[in-house]
Short mmCIF file of C-alpha atoms in Angstrom, two decimals:
data_model
loop_
_atom_site.label_atom_id
_atom_site.label_comp_id
_atom_site.label_asym_id
_atom_site.label_seq_id
_atom_site.Cartn_x
_atom_site.Cartn_y
_atom_site.Cartn_z
CA MET A 1 122.38 100.99 52.43
CA THR A 2 120.56 102.40 54.53
CA THR A 3 120.86 102.56 58.61
CA GLN A 4 118.00 102.44 60.51
CA PRO A 5 117.97 105.63 63.35
CA ARG A 6 118.33 104.03 67.15
CA PRO A 7 115.21 104.01 68.41
CA VAL A 8 114.42 105.99 71.93
CA TYR A 9 113.66 103.17 74.73
CA VAL A 10 111.19 103.93 77.32
CA ILE A 11 111.52 102.51 80.96
CA GLY A 12 108.48 101.30 82.19
CA GLY A 13 105.10 100.24 80.39
CA GLY A 14 103.03 102.14 83.28
CA PRO A 15 101.07 105.14 82.33
CA GLY A 16 103.91 107.61 82.12
CA GLY A 17 106.07 105.79 80.34
CA LEU A 18 103.27 104.32 77.48
CA ALA A 19 102.28 108.88 77.79
CA ALA A 20 105.71 109.36 76.47
CA ALA A 21 105.74 106.54 74.11
CA ALA A 22 102.90 108.10 72.08
CA ALA A 23 103.80 111.79 72.05
CA LEU A 24 107.15 110.30 70.56
CA ARG A 25 105.41 107.95 67.85
CA ALA A 26 103.05 111.57 67.38
CA ARG A 27 106.16 112.82 66.18
CA GLY A 28 107.94 110.80 63.73
CA VAL A 29 110.68 109.62 66.84
CA ARG A 30 110.51 105.17 67.26
CA ALA A 31 109.83 104.96 70.88
CA VAL A 32 110.10 101.38 71.76
CA VAL A 33 108.84 100.63 75.53
CA VAL A 34 110.07 98.30 77.66
CA GLU A 35 108.22 97.04 80.69
CA LYS A 36 109.86 94.42 82.93
CA SER A 37 106.40 92.24 83.42
CA ASP A 38 104.28 91.00 81.30
CA GLU A 39 101.64 93.21 80.76
CA VAL A 40 100.99 97.01 80.49
CA GLY A 41 100.08 98.64 83.60
CA ALA A 42 101.66 96.40 86.44
CA SER A 43 101.68 98.59 89.63
CA TRP A 44 97.53 98.90 88.42
CA ARG A 45 96.69 95.67 88.44
CA ARG A 46 98.50 95.12 92.05
CA HIS A 47 96.58 97.91 93.94
CA TYR A 48 93.67 97.47 95.72
CA GLU A 49 90.94 96.59 94.34
CA ARG A 50 88.91 100.05 96.16
CA LEU A 51 91.38 101.87 94.59
CA HIS A 52 89.75 105.28 91.94
CA LEU A 53 92.01 107.65 90.64
CA HIS A 54 91.10 110.45 93.28
CA THR A 55 91.66 112.90 90.37
CA THR A 56 88.79 114.00 87.76
CA ARG A 57 88.86 110.97 84.75
CA ARG A 58 88.43 114.31 82.46
CA LEU A 59 91.79 115.91 83.99
CA SER A 60 93.23 111.96 83.87
CA ALA A 61 93.84 111.55 79.94
CA LEU A 62 97.09 110.93 78.49
CA PRO A 63 97.88 112.26 75.44
CA GLY A 64 96.13 111.37 72.15
CA LEU A 65 92.89 109.32 73.31
CA ALA A 66 90.11 110.81 75.94
CA MET A 67 88.43 108.34 78.79
CA PRO A 68 85.31 106.69 78.18
CA ARG A 69 82.55 108.82 79.58
CA ARG A 70 81.07 105.48 81.28
CA PHE A 71 84.25 105.38 83.25
CA GLY A 72 82.74 107.65 85.57
CA ARG A 73 84.31 110.97 87.13
CA TRP A 74 86.62 108.97 89.87
CA VAL A 75 88.16 105.75 87.50
CA SER A 76 88.66 103.08 89.23
CA ARG A 77 91.56 100.40 88.97
CA ASP A 78 90.15 97.54 87.07
CA ASP A 79 89.14 100.94 84.04
CA VAL A 80 92.14 102.32 84.68
CA VAL A 81 94.17 99.06 83.61
CA ARG A 82 91.11 99.27 80.71
CA TYR A 83 92.22 102.49 79.45
CA LEU A 84 96.16 101.15 79.81
CA GLU A 85 95.34 98.37 77.17
CA LYS A 86 93.63 100.27 74.91
CA TYR A 87 95.99 102.92 74.78
CA VAL A 88 98.58 100.67 73.49
CA GLU A 89 96.23 99.31 70.74
CA PHE A 90 94.84 102.79 70.09
CA HIS A 91 98.32 104.62 69.59
CA GLU A 92 99.98 101.33 68.22
CA LEU A 93 102.69 101.24 70.87
CA GLU A 94 106.17 99.71 70.39
CA VAL A 95 106.15 97.49 73.36
CA VAL A 96 108.34 94.81 74.41
CA THR A 97 106.96 92.61 77.55
CA GLY A 98 109.05 91.12 79.87
CA VAL A 99 112.42 92.52 79.93
CA GLU A 100 113.77 94.19 82.84
CA VAL A 101 116.36 97.20 81.96
CA THR A 102 118.96 97.00 84.75
CA ARG A 103 121.93 99.49 83.91
CA ILE A 104 122.34 102.78 81.77
CA GLU A 105 125.31 103.45 80.75
CA ARG A 106 126.56 106.52 78.40
CA ALA A 107 127.44 105.03 75.01
CA ALA A 108 130.59 107.52 75.35
CA ASP A 109 131.61 105.46 78.53
CA ALA A 110 130.21 102.16 77.05
CA ASN A 111 132.49 102.27 74.25
CA ALA A 112 135.85 104.71 75.43
CA HIS A 113 137.68 101.33 75.70
CA THR A 114 137.43 99.79 71.94
CA ASP A 115 136.90 100.97 69.32
CA GLY A 116 133.88 99.16 68.54
CA ASN A 117 135.01 95.89 66.70
CA GLY A 118 137.32 94.31 70.44
CA ASN A 119 140.66 96.19 68.85
CA GLY A 120 142.08 98.56 71.72
CA PRO A 121 141.50 102.14 72.57
CA ALA A 122 139.77 104.49 70.18
CA HIS A 123 138.02 108.10 70.48
CA ALA A 124 135.37 108.06 73.02
CA PRO A 125 132.33 110.02 71.54
CA ALA A 126 130.77 112.22 72.90
CA PRO A 127 127.88 112.37 75.45
CA ALA A 128 125.07 113.42 73.48
CA ASP A 129 125.64 110.03 71.12
CA GLY A 130 122.63 107.75 73.13
CA PHE A 131 122.95 105.62 75.75
CA THR A 132 123.37 101.36 75.91
CA LEU A 133 121.07 99.84 77.86
CA HIS A 134 122.09 96.51 79.49
CA ALA A 135 118.86 94.52 79.92
CA THR A 136 117.83 91.09 81.40
CA GLY A 137 118.45 87.62 78.63
CA GLY A 138 121.92 89.81 78.20
CA ARG A 139 120.49 91.74 76.03
CA VAL A 140 122.54 95.25 74.84
CA LEU A 141 120.31 97.42 73.13
CA ALA A 142 121.72 100.84 71.42
CA ALA A 143 118.94 103.70 72.11
CA SER A 144 119.76 107.35 70.68
CA ALA A 145 117.51 108.50 73.81
CA VAL A 146 116.03 107.76 76.86
CA VAL A 147 112.99 107.97 79.50
CA VAL A 148 113.60 106.51 82.61
CA ALA A 149 109.40 106.01 83.58
CA THR A 150 109.78 103.10 86.47
CA GLY A 151 107.41 104.59 88.55
CA PHE A 152 106.88 107.00 91.92
CA ASN A 153 105.50 103.25 93.33
CA HIS A 154 108.19 100.90 92.72
CA THR A 155 109.90 99.01 95.26
CA PRO A 156 107.02 99.20 98.59
CA ALA A 157 109.79 100.14 101.63
CA LEU A 158 109.00 99.03 105.03
CA PRO A 159 110.87 100.52 108.08
CA GLY A 160 113.63 98.81 109.96
CA TRP A 161 111.92 99.11 113.38
CA PRO A 162 113.59 97.19 115.81
CA GLY A 163 112.57 93.72 116.24
CA ARG A 164 110.85 93.99 112.69
CA ASP A 165 113.25 90.66 111.83
CA THR A 166 112.08 88.44 115.77
CA TYR A 167 108.72 89.58 114.75
CA THR A 168 105.48 86.49 115.20
CA GLY A 169 102.83 88.50 114.38
CA GLU A 170 101.26 89.22 110.78
CA LEU A 171 102.91 92.11 108.82
CA VAL A 172 102.20 92.81 105.31
CA HIS A 173 102.93 95.71 102.53
CA ALA A 174 100.05 97.64 101.73
CA ALA A 175 101.34 96.77 98.13
CA ASP A 176 99.84 92.92 99.01
CA TYR A 177 96.55 94.19 99.97
CA ARG A 178 94.49 93.86 98.13
CA LYS A 179 90.72 93.54 99.65
CA ALA A 180 89.03 93.71 103.01
CA GLU A 181 87.26 90.17 102.97
CA PRO A 182 90.75 87.90 104.51
CA TYR A 183 91.16 90.92 107.73
CA ALA A 184 87.01 89.99 108.67
CA GLY A 185 86.07 89.85 112.18
CA ARG A 186 90.09 90.11 112.56
CA ASP A 187 91.71 93.03 114.77
CA VAL A 188 93.83 95.55 112.27
CA LEU A 189 96.41 97.66 112.34
CA VAL A 190 97.73 99.85 109.97
CA VAL A 191 100.82 101.85 110.06
CA GLY A 192 100.56 104.96 107.66
CA VAL A 193 98.53 107.92 106.92
CA GLY A 194 98.67 108.71 103.20
CA ASN A 195 96.79 108.38 101.23
CA THR A 196 96.70 104.11 101.00
CA GLY A 197 96.58 103.55 104.68
CA ALA A 198 93.56 105.90 105.02
CA GLU A 199 92.02 103.92 102.62
CA ILE A 200 93.09 101.42 103.37
CA ALA A 201 91.29 101.89 107.11
CA VAL A 202 88.15 102.70 105.83
CA ASP A 203 88.17 99.85 103.46
CA LEU A 204 88.96 97.32 106.20
CA VAL A 205 86.26 98.80 108.36
CA GLU A 206 83.28 98.60 105.62
CA GLY A 207 85.13 94.73 104.96
CA GLY A 208 84.16 94.01 108.41
CA ALA A 209 87.15 94.37 110.71
CA ALA A 210 86.56 93.69 113.92
CA ARG A 211 89.40 96.47 114.74
CA VAL A 212 91.01 99.06 112.87
CA ARG A 213 93.30 100.81 114.01
CA LEU A 214 95.64 103.82 112.59
CA ALA A 215 99.22 104.37 113.76
CA VAL A 216 100.15 108.14 113.29
CA ARG A 217 103.23 109.20 113.30
CA THR A 218 102.38 113.08 111.11
CA ALA A 219 99.42 114.01 111.51
CA PRO A 220 98.52 114.73 107.69
CA HIS A 221 96.41 117.62 106.07
CA ILE A 222 93.29 115.92 104.85
CA VAL A 223 91.56 117.65 102.03
CA ARG A 224 87.54 116.79 100.64
CA ARG A 225 87.98 115.38 97.30
CA SER A 226 84.92 117.42 95.67
CA THR A 227 83.59 119.95 97.13
CA ALA A 228 80.06 121.02 95.84
CA GLY A 229 81.33 119.26 92.35
CA TRP A 230 84.53 121.47 92.76
CA PRO A 231 87.12 119.05 92.53
CA ALA A 232 90.15 119.13 94.69
CA GLN A 233 92.09 118.11 91.87
CA ARG A 234 91.62 121.62 90.09
CA THR A 235 92.29 124.09 93.18
CA GLY A 236 95.35 121.94 93.48
CA ILE A 237 95.77 123.03 89.71
CA LEU A 238 95.24 126.69 90.31
CA VAL A 239 97.41 127.56 93.14
CA ARG A 240 100.54 125.30 92.31
CA ARG A 241 102.17 128.44 91.35
CA LEU A 242 101.61 130.60 94.01
CA PRO A 243 103.83 131.34 96.55
CA VAL A 244 104.50 128.77 99.46
CA ARG A 245 103.08 130.84 102.11
CA LEU A 246 100.11 132.10 100.70
CA VAL A 247 98.79 128.18 99.34
CA ASP A 248 99.56 127.16 103.18
CA ARG A 249 97.03 130.38 104.27
CA LEU A 250 94.44 129.54 102.00
CA GLY A 251 94.99 125.93 102.87
CA ARG A 252 94.35 126.62 106.41
CA LEU A 253 91.13 128.93 105.73
CA VAL A 254 89.83 126.10 103.11
CA ALA A 255 90.76 122.55 106.56
CA LYS A 256 88.62 125.05 108.87
CA ALA A 257 85.17 125.69 107.06
CA SER A 258 85.29 122.00 105.20
CA VAL A 259 86.98 119.77 106.96
CA PRO A 260 85.61 119.34 111.15
CA ASP A 261 88.52 119.57 113.83
CA LEU A 262 89.41 116.16 114.19
CA SER A 263 91.77 116.47 117.54
CA ALA A 264 89.70 114.47 120.40
CA TYR A 265 90.41 111.86 118.22
CA GLY A 266 93.55 111.79 117.43
CA LEU A 267 93.93 113.55 114.26
CA PRO A 268 94.79 116.92 114.98
CA ARG A 269 95.58 119.59 112.69
CA PRO A 270 98.64 120.10 110.92
CA ASP A 271 101.02 122.26 112.85
CA THR A 272 102.79 122.90 108.83
CA GLY A 273 100.46 123.75 105.95
CA LEU A 274 99.47 122.19 103.79
CA TYR A 275 101.68 123.26 100.42
CA SER A 276 104.88 123.60 102.83
CA ARG A 277 104.64 119.23 103.10
CA VAL A 278 103.46 119.15 99.54
CA LYS A 279 107.11 120.51 98.59
CA GLU A 280 108.49 117.60 101.28
CA GLY A 281 106.84 115.14 99.27
CA ALA A 282 103.73 114.63 101.63
CA ILE A 283 100.16 114.90 99.28
CA PRO A 284 97.24 115.69 101.27
CA VAL A 285 94.94 112.88 102.51
CA GLN A 286 91.83 112.73 100.46
CA ASP A 287 88.76 111.97 102.25
CA VAL A 288 86.73 108.78 101.23
CA GLY A 289 85.27 107.80 104.32
CA LEU A 290 88.29 108.18 106.68
CA ILE A 291 86.52 111.70 108.67
CA ASP A 292 83.07 109.91 108.95
CA ALA A 293 84.97 106.27 110.27
CA VAL A 294 87.16 108.29 113.06
CA ARG A 295 84.30 110.42 114.66
CA ALA A 296 81.83 107.17 114.22
CA GLY A 297 85.04 105.18 116.07
CA ARG A 298 85.14 102.73 113.60
CA VAL A 299 88.58 104.15 112.57
CA GLU A 300 90.60 104.90 115.90
CA PRO A 301 93.92 106.71 115.25
CA VAL A 302 97.31 105.59 117.62
CA ALA A 303 100.37 107.05 118.02
CA ALA A 304 103.36 105.77 115.66
CA VAL A 305 105.24 102.40 115.86
CA VAL A 306 107.99 102.84 117.10
CA SER A 307 109.08 99.39 117.68
CA LEU A 308 107.55 94.69 117.83
CA ASP A 309 108.82 92.53 120.28
CA GLY A 310 107.65 89.38 119.48
CA ASP A 311 103.95 89.34 118.35
CA ALA A 312 103.52 92.66 120.35
CA VAL A 313 103.28 96.21 118.67
CA VAL A 314 105.43 99.78 120.87
CA LEU A 315 103.81 102.50 119.32
CA ALA A 316 105.20 106.06 120.77
CA ASP A 317 103.14 106.48 123.77
CA GLY A 318 104.64 103.86 125.17
CA THR A 319 101.22 101.57 124.64
CA ARG A 320 101.69 98.00 123.33
CA ILE A 321 99.06 96.33 121.47
CA SER A 322 98.89 92.80 119.87
CA PRO A 323 96.79 93.56 116.60
CA ASP A 324 96.70 89.99 114.54
CA ALA A 325 97.58 92.21 111.72
CA VAL A 326 99.60 95.00 110.95
CA ILE A 327 99.38 96.24 106.90
CA ALA A 328 101.85 98.60 106.98
CA ALA A 329 100.70 102.23 104.57
CA THR A 330 104.23 102.92 104.95
CA GLY A 331 105.65 104.13 101.30
CA TYR A 332 107.78 102.88 98.29
CA ARG A 333 110.87 104.05 96.89
CA ARG A 334 111.97 104.96 93.59
CA ALA A 335 115.19 102.33 93.64
CA LEU A 336 117.04 103.81 90.67
CA GLU A 337 120.10 103.24 91.95
CA GLY A 338 121.12 100.29 90.31
CA LEU A 339 120.08 101.77 86.57
CA VAL A 340 121.13 105.62 86.43
CA GLY A 341 122.85 105.82 90.30
CA HIS A 342 125.89 105.71 88.22
CA LEU A 343 125.67 108.88 86.06
CA ASP A 344 124.81 111.10 89.06
CA VAL A 345 121.93 111.90 87.96
CA LEU A 346 119.43 111.01 91.75
CA ASP A 347 120.23 113.12 94.95
CA GLY A 348 120.64 112.22 98.52
CA ARG A 349 117.38 110.40 98.81
CA GLY A 350 117.68 108.30 95.05
CA ARG A 351 115.61 111.19 93.07
CA PRO A 352 116.21 111.81 89.74
CA LEU A 353 117.85 115.38 89.66
CA VAL A 354 115.93 117.02 86.92
CA HIS A 355 112.40 115.79 85.32
CA GLY A 356 110.55 116.67 82.34
CA ALA A 357 111.83 117.64 79.32
CA ARG A 358 114.83 118.71 81.08
CA THR A 359 118.04 116.36 80.34
CA PRO A 360 120.87 116.21 82.98
CA ALA A 361 124.32 118.05 81.53
CA GLN A 362 125.85 114.61 82.89
CA ALA A 363 123.41 112.78 80.41
CA PRO A 364 122.28 114.95 77.83
CA GLY A 365 118.91 112.73 76.14
CA LEU A 366 118.02 111.21 79.28
CA TYR A 367 114.88 112.06 80.66
CA PHE A 368 112.34 111.03 84.23
CA THR A 369 108.83 111.19 83.73
CA GLY A 370 105.68 110.14 86.93
CA PHE A 371 108.82 111.27 89.74
CA SER A 372 106.69 113.02 91.66
CA ASN A 373 103.26 113.44 92.99
CA PRO A 374 102.25 117.03 92.56
CA ILE A 375 98.81 118.31 94.03
CA SER A 376 97.27 118.64 90.45
CA GLY A 377 97.24 115.49 89.61
CA MET A 378 100.21 113.08 88.41
CA PHE A 379 98.65 111.53 85.10
CA ARG A 380 97.60 115.63 84.57
CA GLU A 381 101.74 116.04 84.66
CA MET A 382 103.02 112.98 82.83
CA ALA A 383 100.88 113.72 80.09
CA LEU A 384 102.35 116.94 80.38
CA ASP A 385 105.41 115.93 80.84
CA ALA A 386 105.44 113.49 77.56
CA GLU A 387 104.20 115.93 75.36
CA ARG A 388 107.48 118.23 76.73
CA ILE A 389 109.80 115.43 76.48
CA ALA A 390 108.71 114.28 73.02
CA LYS A 391 109.39 117.93 71.54
CA ALA A 392 112.45 117.94 73.49
CA VAL A 393 113.78 114.24 72.19
CA ALA A 394 112.89 115.75 68.25
CA ARG A 395 115.00 118.47 68.69
CA LEU A 396 117.81 116.14 70.60
CA VAL A 397 117.86 113.82 67.94
CA GLY A 398 116.74 115.14 64.67
CA ASP A 399 120.49 117.69 64.63
#
C-alpha cells in the first residue's frame, strides 16, 4: 500500500502564494493553495481602479511566466489580475477557493494527547513532522510544511481617533475606495500620505472633486517613479545592500536634484533619511502626479487628524474642518495573530520573526512570504522568496 505524501499547503492565493506554489511544483513538491475568497488575486481585484504597479513589468514577473509586453511598462490593476489567472492556468496549480485556514498547529501539538485513534497519551512526534491546519467548514488538513502568504495588505486599519464612533460625517477606509466618480463636486479629506493616499488624492482631483485636502502626520520621501527612463525600482535594487547612512546621503542628493521643495505648500522635506525610514517600514511615495497637484494648489496638505467631533475633523494645529467625506489611507494589519500567534513566530508588531526561506526554530517547516515592502519591489522579492522557499521545502520534505 502506497501512502500519498502530505502536501505543502500555501495559505493565500495572491502573487506570493501562487509564486511559491509554482516554484514548489517545479521541484516536484505537491503544493495546494488555499484561498478564502472565491478567486485568486482577491486583494488586487478590490484595489482602486487607477492603480498600476510602481515596479516595471520586467522586474515584476513571477517564476516561470513573463508578463506580456502588451501590459506596458507599468502594469494596471486589471492586467495584474489577468496575469495571476493565467499564472494558475499555465502552471496547472492546485487551488482551493472559498476556504479559510483559521489556525495552524504543529502536528506534535495537535497529536500530543492522543495516539491518533483517541486512545489516550502517545509519544509526541518531532516538530518537523508537519502541521495540522484548521479551516472553515470543520476541515482539518495535514501538511508536511506550510507557506503563509496571506498578504501585506490584509485587514484595513482605522486609527482609534477620539470621537470616531460618534462621527456623523462620511468616513471610509481606502480599501473601500474604487474611483473618483462618487466624489465629483465634493470636499474630500484624504488621511495618510503613503503611496495609496497620494494616488487617491490625485485621482480625486482628476475625477472632479471640488476640494482635496491631504492630512500629513509625517512628511514623506517622494521619488520620481522614473527619471530619464531609469526606474526608481532599479535604484532600490542597487542600493538595498548598502549601509543605511550611505543610502540616506545618496537619497538626499537625488531628492534635491529631482524633486522640488514643497515646504511652501505644507509638505516639507523629511528630517530622517530615506533608507532609515524604509527600515522602519515607510516606503517612499512614488510620484504619479502628487508633486504637480500640490504645486498647482489642487491637493492641499494639512496637519494630521487628531480627533473627530460630530461632523468636524480636528487637526493637530487646532484647525476644525468639515469635509463631505473622509478617506482614511491609514494602512493595514497583517492579522496573523489568530493564525500563528500561539506558535511564538511573530514580533511585538505582529510581523513574522523570519521571512522567505528561513523557518522559525520553534516551528520548522513554516514559511512566510509577502510580509515586507522592500524598495526593490514586492513582486520581485516574492518571486525570489518563492524560489528560495521551494528549495528549502524540497530539502525538508525529501529528508
